[in-house]
Amino acid sequence: MRQAATAGLFLFLSAAVCLTSGAQEPDTTFKVNVKLVNVFVTVTDEHGAPIASLKKDNFELQEDGKDQRISVFDKESALPLSIVLAVDTSLSTRKDLPLELASARRFAHAILRPIDALSLYQFSEIVNEVVPFTSDLGRIDHGVDRIRMGAATAMYDALYLGAQALEPRQGRKVMVIITDGGDTMQISDELRTQYMLAYYPSQRLSDSEFRRIQVTVNGLPASSNFKVRHRIGYYSSKSR
């Protein structure tokens, strides 16, 4: 995918859950904070096609090099999906802009469900939010029709502003950048065939605020050239 790629998956879905249990004395309450860490994983074959037939036993997950027990496994998460779709309208895309707009419209129609939401951006020398988060395909189509050519390419500004818009959203968070044409149907397939692995970290405190996640896949033919993509870690409390 030379022209269109997911710029990043913003999947900071760790949630602190407060568990309360009563002791023998009714006035005594014990509270324990348990952090369930969610990791969305995409596995593709040598042609870039998603592999959708894997099971829980195919996955191994480590945090900071320590094996973790996968507590939750799902082939396609029911969590809502928030998408920032940013279209490059700089002069370098002049001849490809019609293809970009067609790709943007096709992607929105292929991926959005009623529980999902998409925000449409255009970026050239400036970044504009054309349509705020919505699942209304009519509004998105109308926004695509309003996109116009610009001059320079402020891609980093688009990434920054898109990340800001995604930060407070709940569920899965994805940013898709379309530049110099490109085909987004592969991206749609990958988002529909993600695996969700969730675990409770075996080590509650660490020497670093950043905890590194590693996911490996077993049970595929040794000759297969597959790729595993997931977020590389998350920030947590540092031990004192």
PDB file of C-alpha atoms in Angstrom:
ATOM      1  CA  MET A   1       0.000   0.000   0.000  1.00  0.00           C
ATOM      2  CA  ARG A   2       2.224   2.797  -1.284  1.00  0.00           C
ATOM      3  CA  GLN A   3      -0.319   5.561  -1.343  1.00  0.00           C
ATOM      4  CA  ALA A   4      -2.619   4.892   1.585  1.00  0.00           C
ATOM      5  CA  ALA A   5      -1.694   3.583   4.973  1.00  0.00           C
ATOM      6  CA  THR A   6      -2.948   3.544   8.513  1.00  0.00           C
ATOM      7  CA  ALA A   7      -0.882   6.203  10.203  1.00  0.00           C
ATOM      8  CA  GLY A   8      -1.383   4.637  13.561  1.00  0.00           C
ATOM      9  CA  LEU A   9      -3.746   2.733  15.727  1.00  0.00           C
ATOM     10  CA  PHE A  10      -4.564   4.663  18.878  1.00  0.00           C
ATOM     11  CA  LEU A  11      -5.621   1.818  21.118  1.00  0.00           C
ATOM     12  CA  PHE A  12      -4.960   3.066  24.625  1.00  0.00           C
ATOM     13  CA  LEU A  13      -7.901   1.187  26.049  1.00  0.00           C
ATOM     14  CA  SER A  14      -6.512   0.187  29.397  1.00  0.00           C
ATOM     15  CA  ALA A  15      -9.193   0.603  32.035  1.00  0.00           C
ATOM     16  CA  ALA A  16      -8.886   0.554  35.820  1.00  0.00           C
ATOM     17  CA  VAL A  17     -11.624  -1.530  37.413  1.00  0.00           C
ATOM     18  CA  CYS A  18     -12.402  -1.162  41.107  1.00  0.00           C
ATOM     19  CA  LEU A  19     -13.336  -4.444  42.768  1.00  0.00           C
ATOM     20  CA  THR A  20     -14.967  -4.397  46.190  1.00  0.00           C
ATOM     21  CA  SER A  21     -15.319  -7.350  48.529  1.00  0.00           C
ATOM     22  CA  GLY A  22     -16.628  -7.492  52.073  1.00  0.00           C
ATOM     23  CA  ALA A  23     -14.672  -9.087  54.907  1.00  0.00           C
ATOM     24  CA  GLN A  24     -16.181 -10.687  58.038  1.00  0.00           C
ATOM     25  CA  GLU A  25     -16.826  -7.303  59.553  1.00  0.00           C
ATOM     26  CA  PRO A  26     -19.523  -5.484  57.548  1.00  0.00           C
ATOM     27  CA  ASP A  27     -17.753  -2.130  57.944  1.00  0.00           C
ATOM     28  CA  THR A  28     -14.517  -3.360  56.348  1.00  0.00           C
ATOM     29  CA  THR A  29     -14.015  -2.902  52.589  1.00  0.00           C
ATOM     30  CA  PHE A  30     -11.019  -3.933  50.525  1.00  0.00           C
ATOM     31  CA  LYS A  31     -10.409  -2.165  47.205  1.00  0.00           C
ATOM     32  CA  VAL A  32      -8.099  -3.523  44.530  1.00  0.00           C
ATOM     33  CA  ASN A  33      -7.282  -1.746  41.268  1.00  0.00           C
ATOM     34  CA  VAL A  34      -7.017  -4.231  38.397  1.00  0.00           C
ATOM     35  CA  LYS A  35      -5.908  -2.936  34.981  1.00  0.00           C
ATOM     36  CA  LEU A  36      -7.167  -4.864  31.974  1.00  0.00           C
ATOM     37  CA  VAL A  37      -4.934  -4.112  29.006  1.00  0.00           C
ATOM     38  CA  ASN A  38      -6.493  -4.447  25.537  1.00  0.00           C
ATOM     39  CA  VAL A  39      -4.302  -5.156  22.514  1.00  0.00           C
ATOM     40  CA  PHE A  40      -5.756  -5.158  18.998  1.00  0.00           C
ATOM     41  CA  VAL A  41      -3.767  -7.377  16.636  1.00  0.00           C
ATOM     42  CA  THR A  42      -3.769  -7.664  12.842  1.00  0.00           C
ATOM     43  CA  VAL A  43      -2.128 -10.660  11.147  1.00  0.00           C
ATOM     44  CA  THR A  44      -1.566 -10.584   7.379  1.00  0.00           C
ATOM     45  CA  ASP A  45      -0.071 -13.063   4.918  1.00  0.00           C
ATOM     46  CA  GLU A  46       2.716 -12.468   2.394  1.00  0.00           C
ATOM     47  CA  HIS A  47       0.242 -10.765   0.050  1.00  0.00           C
ATOM     48  CA  GLY A  48      -1.025  -8.390   2.725  1.00  0.00           C
ATOM     49  CA  ALA A  49      -4.362 -10.185   3.083  1.00  0.00           C
ATOM     50  CA  PRO A  50      -5.672 -10.528   6.667  1.00  0.00           C
ATOM     51  CA  ILE A  51      -5.560 -13.991   8.246  1.00  0.00           C
ATOM     52  CA  ALA A  52      -8.939 -14.485   9.894  1.00  0.00           C
ATOM     53  CA  SER A  53      -8.853 -18.115  11.043  1.00  0.00           C
ATOM     54  CA  LEU A  54      -6.582 -17.868  14.100  1.00  0.00           C
ATOM     55  CA  LYS A  55      -7.662 -18.955  17.565  1.00  0.00           C
ATOM     56  CA  LYS A  56      -6.618 -17.981  21.072  1.00  0.00           C
ATOM     57  CA  ASP A  57      -4.064 -20.808  21.245  1.00  0.00           C
ATOM     58  CA  ASN A  58      -2.226 -19.335  18.241  1.00  0.00           C
ATOM     59  CA  PHE A  59      -1.220 -16.245  20.234  1.00  0.00           C
ATOM     60  CA  GLU A  60       1.433 -15.640  22.860  1.00  0.00           C
ATOM     61  CA  LEU A  61       1.682 -12.296  24.611  1.00  0.00           C
ATOM     62  CA  GLN A  62       4.481 -10.801  26.690  1.00  0.00           C
ATOM     63  CA  GLU A  63       4.822  -7.587  28.678  1.00  0.00           C
ATOM     64  CA  ASP A  64       8.386  -6.418  29.307  1.00  0.00           C
ATOM     65  CA  GLY A  65       9.572  -9.893  28.321  1.00  0.00           C
ATOM     66  CA  LYS A  66       7.291 -11.711  30.807  1.00  0.00           C
ATOM     67  CA  ASP A  67       4.601 -14.119  29.594  1.00  0.00           C
ATOM     68  CA  GLN A  68       1.030 -12.945  30.202  1.00  0.00           C
ATOM     69  CA  ARG A  69      -2.154 -15.006  30.341  1.00  0.00           C
ATOM     70  CA  ILE A  70      -4.698 -13.912  27.741  1.00  0.00           C
ATOM     71  CA  SER A  71      -7.918 -13.402  29.703  1.00  0.00           C
ATOM     72  CA  VAL A  72     -10.110 -12.186  26.841  1.00  0.00           C
ATOM     73  CA  PHE A  73      -9.966 -13.185  23.179  1.00  0.00           C
ATOM     74  CA  ASP A  74     -12.260 -11.968  20.423  1.00  0.00           C
ATOM     75  CA  LYS A  75     -11.960 -12.243  16.649  1.00  0.00           C
ATOM     76  CA  GLU A  76     -13.827  -9.041  15.903  1.00  0.00           C
ATOM     77  CA  SER A  77     -14.401  -6.557  18.678  1.00  0.00           C
ATOM     78  CA  ALA A  78     -17.881  -5.155  19.251  1.00  0.00           C
ATOM     79  CA  LEU A  79     -16.306  -1.949  20.518  1.00  0.00           C
ATOM     80  CA  PRO A  80     -17.216   1.178  18.538  1.00  0.00           C
ATOM     81  CA  LEU A  81     -14.660   2.311  15.980  1.00  0.00           C
ATOM     82  CA  SER A  82     -13.583   5.974  15.756  1.00  0.00           C
ATOM     83  CA  ILE A  83     -11.808   6.915  12.519  1.00  0.00           C
ATOM     84  CA  VAL A  84     -10.026  10.078  11.478  1.00  0.00           C
ATOM     85  CA  LEU A  85      -9.872   9.984   7.680  1.00  0.00           C
ATOM     86  CA  ALA A  86      -7.444  12.614   6.365  1.00  0.00           C
ATOM     87  CA  VAL A  87      -7.183  13.378   2.638  1.00  0.00           C
ATOM     88  CA  ASP A  88      -4.056  14.985   1.165  1.00  0.00           C
ATOM     89  CA  THR A  89      -5.133  17.904  -1.062  1.00  0.00           C
ATOM     90  CA  SER A  90      -1.690  19.419  -1.737  1.00  0.00           C
ATOM     91  CA  LEU A  91      -0.577  20.314  -5.258  1.00  0.00           C
ATOM     92  CA  SER A  92       1.384  17.070  -5.561  1.00  0.00           C
ATOM     93  CA  THR A  93      -1.911  15.155  -5.558  1.00  0.00           C
ATOM     94  CA  ARG A  94      -3.569  17.306  -8.241  1.00  0.00           C
ATOM     95  CA  LYS A  95      -3.985  14.560 -10.838  1.00  0.00           C
ATOM     96  CA  ASP A  96      -4.839  11.938  -8.213  1.00  0.00           C
ATOM     97  CA  LEU A  97      -7.364  13.906  -6.145  1.00  0.00           C
ATOM     98  CA  PRO A  98     -10.437  12.390  -7.848  1.00  0.00           C
ATOM     99  CA  LEU A  99      -9.074   8.920  -7.034  1.00  0.00           C
ATOM    100  CA  GLU A 100      -8.402   9.984  -3.435  1.00  0.00           C
ATOM    101  CA  LEU A 101     -11.951  11.254  -3.007  1.00  0.00           C
ATOM    102  CA  ALA A 102     -13.396   8.076  -4.517  1.00  0.00           C
ATOM    103  CA  SER A 103     -11.232   6.015  -2.154  1.00  0.00           C
ATOM    104  CA  ALA A 104     -12.375   8.073   0.845  1.00  0.00           C
ATOM    105  CA  ARG A 105     -16.043   7.636  -0.051  1.00  0.00           C
ATOM    106  CA  ARG A 106     -15.621   3.914  -0.751  1.00  0.00           C
ATOM    107  CA  PHE A 107     -13.778   3.369   2.531  1.00  0.00           C
ATOM    108  CA  ALA A 108     -16.463   5.103   4.601  1.00  0.00           C
ATOM    109  CA  HIS A 109     -19.244   3.070   3.000  1.00  0.00           C
ATOM    110  CA  ALA A 110     -17.332  -0.191   3.471  1.00  0.00           C
ATOM    111  CA  ILE A 111     -16.374   0.194   7.131  1.00  0.00           C
ATOM    112  CA  LEU A 112     -18.928   2.281   9.030  1.00  0.00           C
ATOM    113  CA  ARG A 113     -21.558   0.665  11.248  1.00  0.00           C
ATOM    114  CA  PRO A 114     -24.197   2.582  13.236  1.00  0.00           C
ATOM    115  CA  ILE A 115     -22.044   2.361  16.386  1.00  0.00           C
ATOM    116  CA  ASP A 116     -18.957   3.737  14.590  1.00  0.00           C
ATOM    117  CA  ALA A 117     -18.027   7.342  13.808  1.00  0.00           C
ATOM    118  CA  LEU A 118     -15.774   8.952  11.204  1.00  0.00           C
ATOM    119  CA  SER A 119     -14.292  12.452  11.097  1.00  0.00           C
ATOM    120  CA  LEU A 120     -13.157  13.728   7.697  1.00  0.00           C
ATOM    121  CA  TYR A 121     -10.120  16.033   7.382  1.00  0.00           C
ATOM    122  CA  GLN A 122      -8.362  17.630   4.432  1.00  0.00           C
ATOM    123  CA  PHE A 123      -4.791  18.870   4.635  1.00  0.00           C
ATOM    124  CA  SER A 124      -2.605  20.966   2.357  1.00  0.00           C
ATOM    125  CA  GLU A 125      -0.799  24.036   3.753  1.00  0.00           C
ATOM    126  CA  ILE A 126      -3.473  24.038   6.484  1.00  0.00           C
ATOM    127  CA  VAL A 127      -5.614  21.359   8.092  1.00  0.00           C
ATOM    128  CA  ASN A 128      -9.404  21.542   8.084  1.00  0.00           C
ATOM    129  CA  GLU A 129     -11.956  19.295   9.738  1.00  0.00           C
ATOM    130  CA  VAL A 130     -14.544  18.947   6.977  1.00  0.00           C
ATOM    131  CA  VAL A 131     -16.983  16.698   8.860  1.00  0.00           C
ATOM    132  CA  PRO A 132     -16.948  16.057  12.642  1.00  0.00           C
ATOM    133  CA  PHE A 133     -17.398  12.532  13.984  1.00  0.00           C
ATOM    134  CA  THR A 134     -20.547  10.963  12.554  1.00  0.00           C
ATOM    135  CA  SER A 135     -21.900   7.660  11.246  1.00  0.00           C
ATOM    136  CA  ASP A 136     -24.155   9.470   8.755  1.00  0.00           C
ATOM    137  CA  LEU A 137     -22.872   8.464   5.319  1.00  0.00           C
ATOM    138  CA  GLY A 138     -24.867  11.248   3.674  1.00  0.00           C
ATOM    139  CA  ARG A 139     -22.980  13.886   5.695  1.00  0.00           C
ATOM    140  CA  ILE A 140     -19.665  12.207   4.890  1.00  0.00           C
ATOM    141  CA  ASP A 141     -20.442  12.067   1.156  1.00  0.00           C
ATOM    142  CA  HIS A 142     -21.412  15.737   1.213  1.00  0.00           C
ATOM    143  CA  GLY A 143     -18.141  16.543   3.009  1.00  0.00           C
ATOM    144  CA  VAL A 144     -16.108  14.645   0.401  1.00  0.00           C
ATOM    145  CA  ASP A 145     -17.801  16.711  -2.305  1.00  0.00           C
ATOM    146  CA  ARG A 146     -16.647  19.921  -0.566  1.00  0.00           C
ATOM    147  CA  ILE A 147     -12.944  19.009  -0.497  1.00  0.00           C
ATOM    148  CA  ARG A 148     -10.810  21.339  -2.656  1.00  0.00           C
ATOM    149  CA  MET A 149      -7.180  21.500  -3.802  1.00  0.00           C
ATOM    150  CA  GLY A 150      -4.595  23.354  -1.689  1.00  0.00           C
ATOM    151  CA  ALA A 151      -0.853  24.047  -1.903  1.00  0.00           C
ATOM    152  CA  ALA A 152       1.770  22.607   0.504  1.00  0.00           C
ATOM    153  CA  THR A 153       1.528  19.433   2.607  1.00  0.00           C
ATOM    154  CA  ALA A 154       1.016  19.849   6.375  1.00  0.00           C
ATOM    155  CA  MET A 155       0.885  16.136   7.098  1.00  0.00           C
ATOM    156  CA  TYR A 156       2.406  16.339  10.579  1.00  0.00           C
ATOM    157  CA  ASP A 157      -0.179  18.930  11.575  1.00  0.00           C
ATOM    158  CA  ALA A 158      -2.891  16.584  10.306  1.00  0.00           C
ATOM    159  CA  LEU A 159      -1.475  13.719  12.375  1.00  0.00           C
ATOM    160  CA  TYR A 160      -1.280  15.890  15.486  1.00  0.00           C
ATOM    161  CA  LEU A 161      -4.790  17.312  15.185  1.00  0.00           C
ATOM    162  CA  GLY A 162      -6.251  13.934  14.270  1.00  0.00           C
ATOM    163  CA  ALA A 163      -4.643  12.342  17.321  1.00  0.00           C
ATOM    164  CA  GLN A 164      -6.060  15.110  19.507  1.00  0.00           C
ATOM    165  CA  ALA A 165      -9.537  14.476  18.140  1.00  0.00           C
ATOM    166  CA  LEU A 166      -9.251  10.733  18.771  1.00  0.00           C
ATOM    167  CA  GLU A 167      -7.854  10.984  22.310  1.00  0.00           C
ATOM    168  CA  PRO A 168     -11.182  11.385  24.204  1.00  0.00           C
ATOM    169  CA  ARG A 169     -13.073   8.855  22.052  1.00  0.00           C
ATOM    170  CA  GLN A 170     -14.065   5.457  23.466  1.00  0.00           C
ATOM    171  CA  GLY A 171     -13.355   2.112  21.796  1.00  0.00           C
ATOM    172  CA  ARG A 172     -10.985   1.447  18.912  1.00  0.00           C
ATOM    173  CA  LYS A 173      -9.245   4.493  17.436  1.00  0.00           C
ATOM    174  CA  VAL A 174      -7.788   4.597  13.937  1.00  0.00           C
ATOM    175  CA  MET A 175      -6.269   7.250  11.701  1.00  0.00           C
ATOM    176  CA  VAL A 176      -6.206   6.691   7.930  1.00  0.00           C
ATOM    177  CA  ILE A 177      -4.208   8.967   5.627  1.00  0.00           C
ATOM    178  CA  ILE A 178      -5.003   9.018   1.887  1.00  0.00           C
ATOM    179  CA  THR A 179      -2.317  10.609  -0.281  1.00  0.00           C
ATOM    180  CA  ASP A 180      -1.439  10.385  -4.000  1.00  0.00           C
ATOM    181  CA  GLY A 181      -4.390   8.156  -4.754  1.00  0.00           C
ATOM    182  CA  GLY A 182      -4.459   4.756  -3.128  1.00  0.00           C
ATOM    183  CA  ASP A 183      -6.721   1.837  -2.357  1.00  0.00           C
ATOM    184  CA  THR A 184      -8.399   1.620   1.057  1.00  0.00           C
ATOM    185  CA  MET A 185     -10.317  -1.652   0.684  1.00  0.00           C
ATOM    186  CA  GLN A 186      -7.357  -3.587   2.260  1.00  0.00           C
ATOM    187  CA  ILE A 187      -7.514  -1.264   5.289  1.00  0.00           C
ATOM    188  CA  SER A 188     -11.232  -2.015   5.665  1.00  0.00           C
ATOM    189  CA  ASP A 189     -10.542  -5.751   5.604  1.00  0.00           C
ATOM    190  CA  GLU A 190      -7.843  -5.434   8.262  1.00  0.00           C
ATOM    191  CA  LEU A 191     -10.082  -3.436  10.605  1.00  0.00           C
ATOM    192  CA  ARG A 192     -12.842  -6.040  10.249  1.00  0.00           C
ATOM    193  CA  THR A 193     -10.499  -8.951  10.976  1.00  0.00           C
ATOM    194  CA  GLN A 194      -8.628  -7.614  13.987  1.00  0.00           C
ATOM    195  CA  TYR A 195      -8.105  -9.837  17.010  1.00  0.00           C
ATOM    196  CA  MET A 196      -8.599  -8.414  20.476  1.00  0.00           C
ATOM    197  CA  LEU A 197      -6.363  -9.820  23.221  1.00  0.00           C
ATOM    198  CA  ALA A 198      -6.807  -8.599  26.785  1.00  0.00           C
ATOM    199  CA  TYR A 199      -4.781  -9.443  29.887  1.00  0.00           C
ATOM    200  CA  TYR A 200      -4.193  -8.435  33.492  1.00  0.00           C
ATOM    201  CA  PRO A 201      -0.471  -7.589  33.900  1.00  0.00           C
ATOM    202  CA  SER A 202       1.249 -10.064  36.192  1.00  0.00           C
ATOM    203  CA  GLN A 203       3.562  -7.301  37.436  1.00  0.00           C
ATOM    204  CA  ARG A 204       1.713  -4.305  38.859  1.00  0.00           C
ATOM    205  CA  LEU A 205       4.734  -1.990  39.077  1.00  0.00           C
ATOM    206  CA  SER A 206       7.822  -1.783  36.906  1.00  0.00           C
ATOM    207  CA  ASP A 207      11.134   0.070  36.709  1.00  0.00           C
ATOM    208  CA  SER A 208       9.886   2.109  33.757  1.00  0.00           C
ATOM    209  CA  GLU A 209       6.716   4.071  33.054  1.00  0.00           C
ATOM    210  CA  PHE A 210       6.543   2.478  29.591  1.00  0.00           C
ATOM    211  CA  ARG A 211       5.602  -1.183  29.344  1.00  0.00           C
ATOM    212  CA  ARG A 212       6.511  -2.941  26.111  1.00  0.00           C
ATOM    213  CA  ILE A 213       4.088  -5.427  24.554  1.00  0.00           C
ATOM    214  CA  GLN A 214       5.115  -8.252  22.235  1.00  0.00           C
ATOM    215  CA  VAL A 215       2.658 -10.575  20.466  1.00  0.00           C
ATOM    216  CA  THR A 216       3.782 -13.673  18.595  1.00  0.00           C
ATOM    217  CA  VAL A 217       1.741 -16.079  16.489  1.00  0.00           C
ATOM    218  CA  ASN A 218       2.265 -19.842  16.448  1.00  0.00           C
ATOM    219  CA  GLY A 219       0.759 -22.653  14.403  1.00  0.00           C
ATOM    220  CA  LEU A 220       1.247 -21.149  10.941  1.00  0.00           C
ATOM    221  CA  PRO A 221       3.404 -22.935   8.334  1.00  0.00           C
ATOM    222  CA  ALA A 222       7.086 -22.215   8.837  1.00  0.00           C
ATOM    223  CA  SER A 223       7.368 -21.081   5.212  1.00  0.00           C
ATOM    224  CA  SER A 224       4.602 -18.499   5.494  1.00  0.00           C
ATOM    225  CA  ASN A 225       5.773 -14.895   5.483  1.00  0.00           C
ATOM    226  CA  PHE A 226       3.162 -13.340   7.751  1.00  0.00           C
ATOM    227  CA  LYS A 227       3.213 -10.033   9.610  1.00  0.00           C
ATOM    228  CA  VAL A 228       1.831  -9.235  13.059  1.00  0.00           C
ATOM    229  CA  ARG A 229       0.894  -5.632  13.867  1.00  0.00           C
ATOM    230  CA  HIS A 230      -0.162  -4.229  17.232  1.00  0.00           C
ATOM    231  CA  ARG A 231       0.652  -1.328  19.514  1.00  0.00           C
ATOM    232  CA  ILE A 232       4.106  -1.633  21.014  1.00  0.00           C
ATOM    233  CA  GLY A 233       3.200  -0.750  24.602  1.00  0.00           C
ATOM    234  CA  TYR A 234       1.566   1.631  27.028  1.00  0.00           C
ATOM    235  CA  TYR A 235       2.422   3.939  29.921  1.00  0.00           C
ATOM    236  CA  SER A 236       1.720   2.915  33.502  1.00  0.00           C
ATOM    237  CA  SER A 237       2.877   3.660  37.053  1.00  0.00           C
ATOM    238  CA  LYS A 238       6.586   3.512  37.786  1.00  0.00           C
ATOM    239  CA  SER A 239       7.645   1.722  40.966  1.00  0.00           C
ATOM    240  CA  ARG A 240       8.966   3.911  43.764  1.00  0.00           C
TER     241      ARG A 240
END
